[in-house]
Amino acid sequence: MKNKKIFFSLLVLTGLITFIISLLWGSSTVELKNIFPNDLWGFIGSLIFNNSPEGPCAFFDDPTTYLIVYDIRLPRAIIAFFAGCGLAVAGTVMQALFKNPMADPYIIGTSSGGALGAAISIVAIGGLFLPLFAFFGAMGATFLVYGISKRNGRVPVETLLLSGIAVSMFLSAFLSFIMYNSGKSLHQIMFWMMGGFWNADWGDAYLALIIPVLSVILFAVARDLNALSLGEEDAVHLGVNVEILKKAVLATGSFITGIAVAISGAIGFVGLIVPHTMRLIAGPDHRVLLPASMIAGGIFLMCADTLTRTFFNEMPVGIITAFVGAPFFVYLLRRRMSA
């Protein structure tokens, strides 16, 4: 791709602007000048050493602004950005692995496993440790699909895909059974499944920071993913250990997806539409496509979250992404049929 520096500069600039807007906009609008402390060093000192009796909010003209921006919107924006990054980058590698632009991070049952784990947490223990249950549910589904697909040390992609569909349907049936018998908890389960950030806190924001760290592993195999896109036999001839590459991509992509599901719920279509859009703009080279999709996914989910809490009374973010993603999916199908 030509002018990569300009492309990534614009992408990063768009991300920064979106991030600032997500801090300012919401049910109550905050002016830009009010998000900065009137004594920066005193504010930093109070955060690190806790040496202010009135706390960090004492360094703002309006303490309420501090609570809105730093306690609510900042962790929420961080989680939305990195959850979007994770879903987009996981979707990109899944599309490369399955050689299908309609693949997404949930294709091997990750979302069904996460939803089942969350539902068990809500029904059995009132939602305690819900992110942990969702994460282990998502990872459990992935390992189950991998175990079913593995034969003689090899994991055929077609078997992996079909196993993922079967396991996803089975887990969905189990989830439906729990929802049918959940009584008053049904509303909470439905709300979680649609995805959102209304319960965001700094604990989830710290957890979200694992996503960019794991994404570095996928960036490191970008060249091998380019070779894999030519076909497994061609990749072997080019010196790529295809089976190890598939295991690394599956494990890392699923781990990233599991974290994203745990902190944001089962938000759909981000991992489908963002990689495909970036592929149209930046081309198929995964050395460019992966970081571009990652940043664009973060921007997309931050925009969706800002829209829903500003204009739609905290409607689940998954509804916004589905409104955009479903027509795009139809477009992909039509384009594939006409090709």
XYZ file of C-alpha atoms in Angstrom:
339
model
C 0.000 0.000 0.000
C 1.292 3.481 -0.911
C 1.435 6.274 1.647
C 1.225 3.972 4.632
C 2.491 6.715 6.942
C -0.292 9.091 5.886
C -2.901 6.332 6.180
C -1.882 5.335 9.690
C -1.456 8.978 10.765
C -5.050 9.705 9.710
C -6.247 6.546 11.435
C -4.496 7.430 14.705
C -5.709 11.043 14.515
C -9.288 9.817 13.993
C -8.869 7.521 16.989
C -7.654 10.373 19.209
C -10.522 12.653 18.168
C -13.046 9.861 18.750
C -11.515 9.132 22.154
C -11.800 12.776 23.262
C -15.379 13.012 21.979
C -16.272 9.867 23.925
C -15.075 11.638 27.098
C -17.076 14.780 26.362
C -20.372 13.373 25.057
C -22.969 11.457 26.999
C -26.164 12.038 28.924
C -24.513 15.275 30.123
C -22.022 17.145 27.922
C -18.667 18.210 29.359
C -16.635 21.122 27.954
C -13.131 20.236 26.758
C -11.410 22.744 29.065
C -13.058 21.180 32.123
C -11.565 17.699 31.677
C -8.084 18.969 32.570
C -7.047 19.501 36.245
C -6.132 23.015 37.340
C -2.948 21.629 38.953
C -1.573 18.770 36.840
C 1.310 17.752 39.122
C -0.842 17.944 42.208
C -3.440 15.780 40.463
C -0.839 13.169 39.452
C 0.604 13.204 42.976
C -2.819 12.611 44.500
C -3.360 9.634 42.171
C 0.028 8.058 42.950
C 0.576 8.958 46.607
C -3.020 9.628 47.688
C -1.715 12.759 49.470
C -4.794 14.942 49.029
C -7.406 14.664 51.796
C -10.179 15.576 49.324
C -8.892 13.157 46.665
C -8.094 13.818 42.968
C -11.403 15.630 42.411
C -10.042 18.547 44.487
C -7.923 19.566 41.474
C -10.953 20.264 39.278
C -13.137 23.353 39.267
C -16.164 21.067 39.284
C -15.648 17.765 41.196
C -18.668 16.295 39.399
C -16.793 16.631 36.105
C -13.963 14.543 37.537
C -16.388 11.798 38.558
C -18.094 11.780 35.154
C -14.944 11.858 33.063
C -12.360 9.915 35.084
C -14.515 7.452 37.029
C -17.119 6.650 34.362
C -16.262 7.708 30.809
C -12.472 7.199 30.727
C -12.498 3.486 31.727
C -15.522 2.981 29.477
C -13.750 4.538 26.478
C -10.620 2.448 27.134
C -12.651 -0.768 27.340
C -14.677 0.069 24.209
C -11.516 0.878 22.258
C -9.580 -2.244 23.204
C -12.622 -4.555 22.936
C -13.112 -3.219 19.402
C -9.385 -3.672 18.715
C -9.530 -7.261 19.941
C -12.635 -8.272 18.006
C -11.328 -6.685 14.794
C -7.865 -8.208 14.973
C -9.303 -11.631 15.913
C -11.756 -11.370 13.009
C -8.898 -10.561 10.632
C -6.883 -13.653 11.552
C -9.981 -15.891 11.503
C -10.767 -14.684 7.982
C -7.187 -15.467 6.995
C -7.273 -18.878 8.643
C -10.603 -19.911 7.103
C -9.905 -18.043 3.833
C -13.381 -16.616 4.080
C -14.235 -12.891 4.384
C -17.460 -13.832 6.186
C -15.649 -15.491 9.093
C -15.625 -13.658 12.429
C -14.123 -14.178 15.920
C -17.213 -16.122 17.046
C -17.103 -18.655 14.222
C -15.846 -21.491 16.435
C -18.393 -21.035 19.225
C -16.548 -18.486 21.371
C -19.570 -16.213 21.853
C -21.915 -19.113 22.644
C -19.489 -20.385 25.286
C -19.100 -16.901 26.763
C -22.857 -16.337 26.835
C -23.399 -19.705 28.497
C -20.776 -18.914 31.146
C -22.359 -15.516 31.810
C -25.855 -17.041 32.039
C -24.654 -19.640 34.559
C -23.074 -16.874 36.640
C -26.276 -14.777 36.574
C -28.637 -17.636 37.402
C -26.476 -19.556 39.879
C -24.684 -16.814 41.856
C -26.437 -13.578 40.921
C -23.843 -12.404 38.385
C -20.862 -12.702 40.721
C -17.569 -13.106 38.792
C -19.557 -12.754 35.559
C -16.563 -11.661 33.395
C -14.575 -14.617 34.731
C -17.376 -17.074 33.920
C -17.818 -15.544 30.465
C -14.085 -15.770 29.757
C -13.770 -19.396 30.824
C -16.968 -20.247 28.928
C -15.529 -18.709 25.764
C -12.168 -20.428 26.155
C -13.811 -23.739 27.085
C -15.832 -23.699 23.861
C -12.696 -22.981 21.839
C -10.706 -25.817 23.397
C -13.663 -28.186 22.920
C -13.875 -27.353 19.209
C -10.118 -27.701 18.851
C -10.127 -31.068 20.643
C -12.924 -32.400 18.434
C -11.172 -31.237 15.252
C -7.685 -32.513 16.047
C -6.664 -35.739 14.330
C -3.097 -37.106 14.373
C -1.711 -33.731 15.377
C -3.397 -31.924 12.487
C -6.387 -29.596 12.540
C -8.124 -29.453 9.131
C -9.751 -26.051 8.662
C -12.980 -27.529 7.268
C -13.369 -29.837 10.276
C -12.630 -26.945 12.598
C -15.349 -24.850 10.981
C -17.983 -27.591 11.061
C -17.082 -28.553 14.640
C -17.414 -24.902 15.623
C -20.905 -24.717 14.147
C -21.976 -27.933 15.898
C -20.568 -26.913 19.300
C -22.033 -23.420 18.946
C -25.497 -24.849 18.276
C -25.214 -27.246 21.215
C -24.127 -24.485 23.605
C -26.900 -22.231 22.274
C -29.421 -24.953 23.047
C -28.017 -25.245 26.578
C -28.199 -21.458 26.905
C -31.828 -21.439 25.726
C -32.662 -24.072 28.341
C -31.126 -21.906 31.092
C -32.936 -18.805 29.819
C -36.260 -20.674 29.704
C -35.862 -21.600 33.368
C -34.169 -18.397 34.543
C -37.304 -16.589 35.755
C -36.531 -13.006 36.788
C -32.916 -13.322 35.593
C -33.994 -13.536 31.941
C -33.847 -9.761 31.437
C -30.286 -9.577 32.788
C -29.129 -12.421 30.543
C -30.695 -10.833 27.466
C -29.147 -7.461 28.275
C -25.670 -9.013 28.644
C -25.992 -10.964 25.402
C -26.690 -7.771 23.436
C -23.374 -6.326 24.643
C -22.512 -3.009 26.241
C -20.289 -1.062 28.607
C -22.729 0.249 31.215
C -20.921 -1.704 33.973
C -17.439 -0.594 32.899
C -14.943 0.082 35.678
C -11.193 0.444 36.030
C -10.770 -3.284 36.807
C -12.136 -4.182 33.370
C -10.036 -1.418 31.790
C -6.836 -2.957 33.201
C -7.964 -6.363 31.901
C -8.541 -4.842 28.451
C -4.866 -3.815 28.286
C -3.977 -7.497 27.779
C -5.551 -7.330 24.306
C -2.876 -5.141 22.623
C -0.132 -7.204 24.288
C -1.520 -10.443 22.814
C -2.084 -8.763 19.454
C 1.691 -8.397 19.102
C 1.846 -12.204 18.674
C -0.510 -11.964 15.701
C 1.472 -9.066 14.216
C 4.583 -11.276 14.429
C 3.011 -13.925 12.170
C 1.548 -11.463 9.658
C 3.998 -12.548 6.947
C 3.089 -16.217 7.521
C -0.613 -15.327 7.272
C 0.130 -13.791 3.870
C 1.683 -17.099 2.817
C -1.271 -19.048 4.237
C -3.684 -16.967 2.159
C -2.067 -18.559 -0.941
C -3.079 -22.016 0.303
C -1.631 -24.487 2.803
C 0.563 -26.287 0.256
C 2.065 -23.049 -1.027
C 2.650 -21.892 2.554
C 4.529 -25.129 3.315
C 6.687 -24.639 0.220
C 7.484 -21.122 1.446
C 8.796 -22.562 4.707
C 5.787 -21.939 6.944
C 4.951 -24.542 9.584
C 1.226 -24.432 8.896
C 0.060 -26.556 11.816
C 1.983 -24.508 14.396
C 0.759 -21.310 12.746
C -2.877 -22.479 12.943
C -2.485 -23.380 16.621
C -0.863 -20.027 17.439
C -3.511 -18.043 15.557
C -6.403 -20.025 17.027
C -5.119 -19.839 20.602
C -4.222 -16.139 20.489
C -7.328 -15.072 18.550
C -9.611 -17.033 20.860
C -7.892 -15.680 23.968
C -8.335 -12.110 22.725
C -11.975 -12.800 21.849
C -12.560 -14.365 25.264
C -11.277 -11.223 27.007
C -13.390 -8.971 24.758
C -16.515 -11.056 25.444
C -15.813 -11.067 29.188
C -15.595 -7.275 29.448
C -18.201 -6.231 26.876
C -20.636 -9.089 26.241
C -21.270 -10.762 22.909
C -21.039 -7.763 20.565
C -21.420 -8.961 17.012
C -20.285 -7.855 13.555
C -17.219 -5.810 14.651
C -14.907 -8.678 13.735
C -16.731 -9.122 10.434
C -17.152 -5.677 8.927
C -14.020 -3.872 10.163
C -11.413 -6.294 8.706
C -13.270 -6.453 5.407
C -13.561 -2.662 5.185
C -9.865 -2.221 5.980
C -9.002 -4.891 3.402
C -10.798 -2.828 0.757
C -8.874 0.305 1.806
C -5.442 -1.013 2.810
C -5.212 -4.213 0.777
C -4.725 -7.855 1.791
C -1.172 -7.578 3.227
C -1.585 -8.622 6.860
C 1.425 -6.544 7.930
C -0.751 -3.499 7.180
C -4.201 -5.029 7.541
C -3.790 -6.245 11.130
C -2.780 -2.920 12.745
C -5.235 -1.011 10.540
C -8.134 -3.289 11.530
C -7.124 -3.075 15.156
C -7.252 0.723 15.277
C -10.400 0.928 13.120
C -12.175 -1.651 15.308
C -11.438 0.432 18.385
C -12.726 3.576 16.688
C -15.882 1.818 15.495
C -16.811 0.477 18.928
C -16.026 3.792 20.659
C -18.315 5.555 18.169
C -21.080 2.989 18.731
C -20.802 3.330 22.509
C -20.775 7.135 22.397
C -23.835 7.140 20.141
C -25.844 4.816 22.351
C -25.178 6.646 25.619
C -25.625 10.093 24.054
C -28.691 9.600 21.869
C -30.278 6.223 22.717
C -30.503 6.122 26.512
C -27.832 3.439 27.068
C -29.249 1.038 24.512
C -26.981 -2.063 24.235
C -24.070 -1.403 21.879
C -24.667 -4.714 20.111
C -27.871 -3.275 18.635
C -25.929 -0.431 16.985
C -23.267 -2.771 15.576
C -25.975 -5.148 14.315
C -27.799 -2.286 12.563
C -24.588 -1.525 10.679
C -23.244 -5.058 10.419
C -26.293 -6.948 9.150
C -26.707 -4.883 5.932
C -22.956 -5.117 5.393
C -23.132 -8.904 5.746
C -25.877 -9.009 3.101
C -23.664 -6.886 0.869
C -20.829 -9.407 1.306
C -23.135 -12.275 0.438
C -24.415 -10.526 -2.687
C -20.907 -9.661 -3.773
C -19.741 -13.236 -3.190
C -22.674 -14.611 -5.196
C -21.960 -12.307 -8.143
C -18.197 -13.049 -8.150
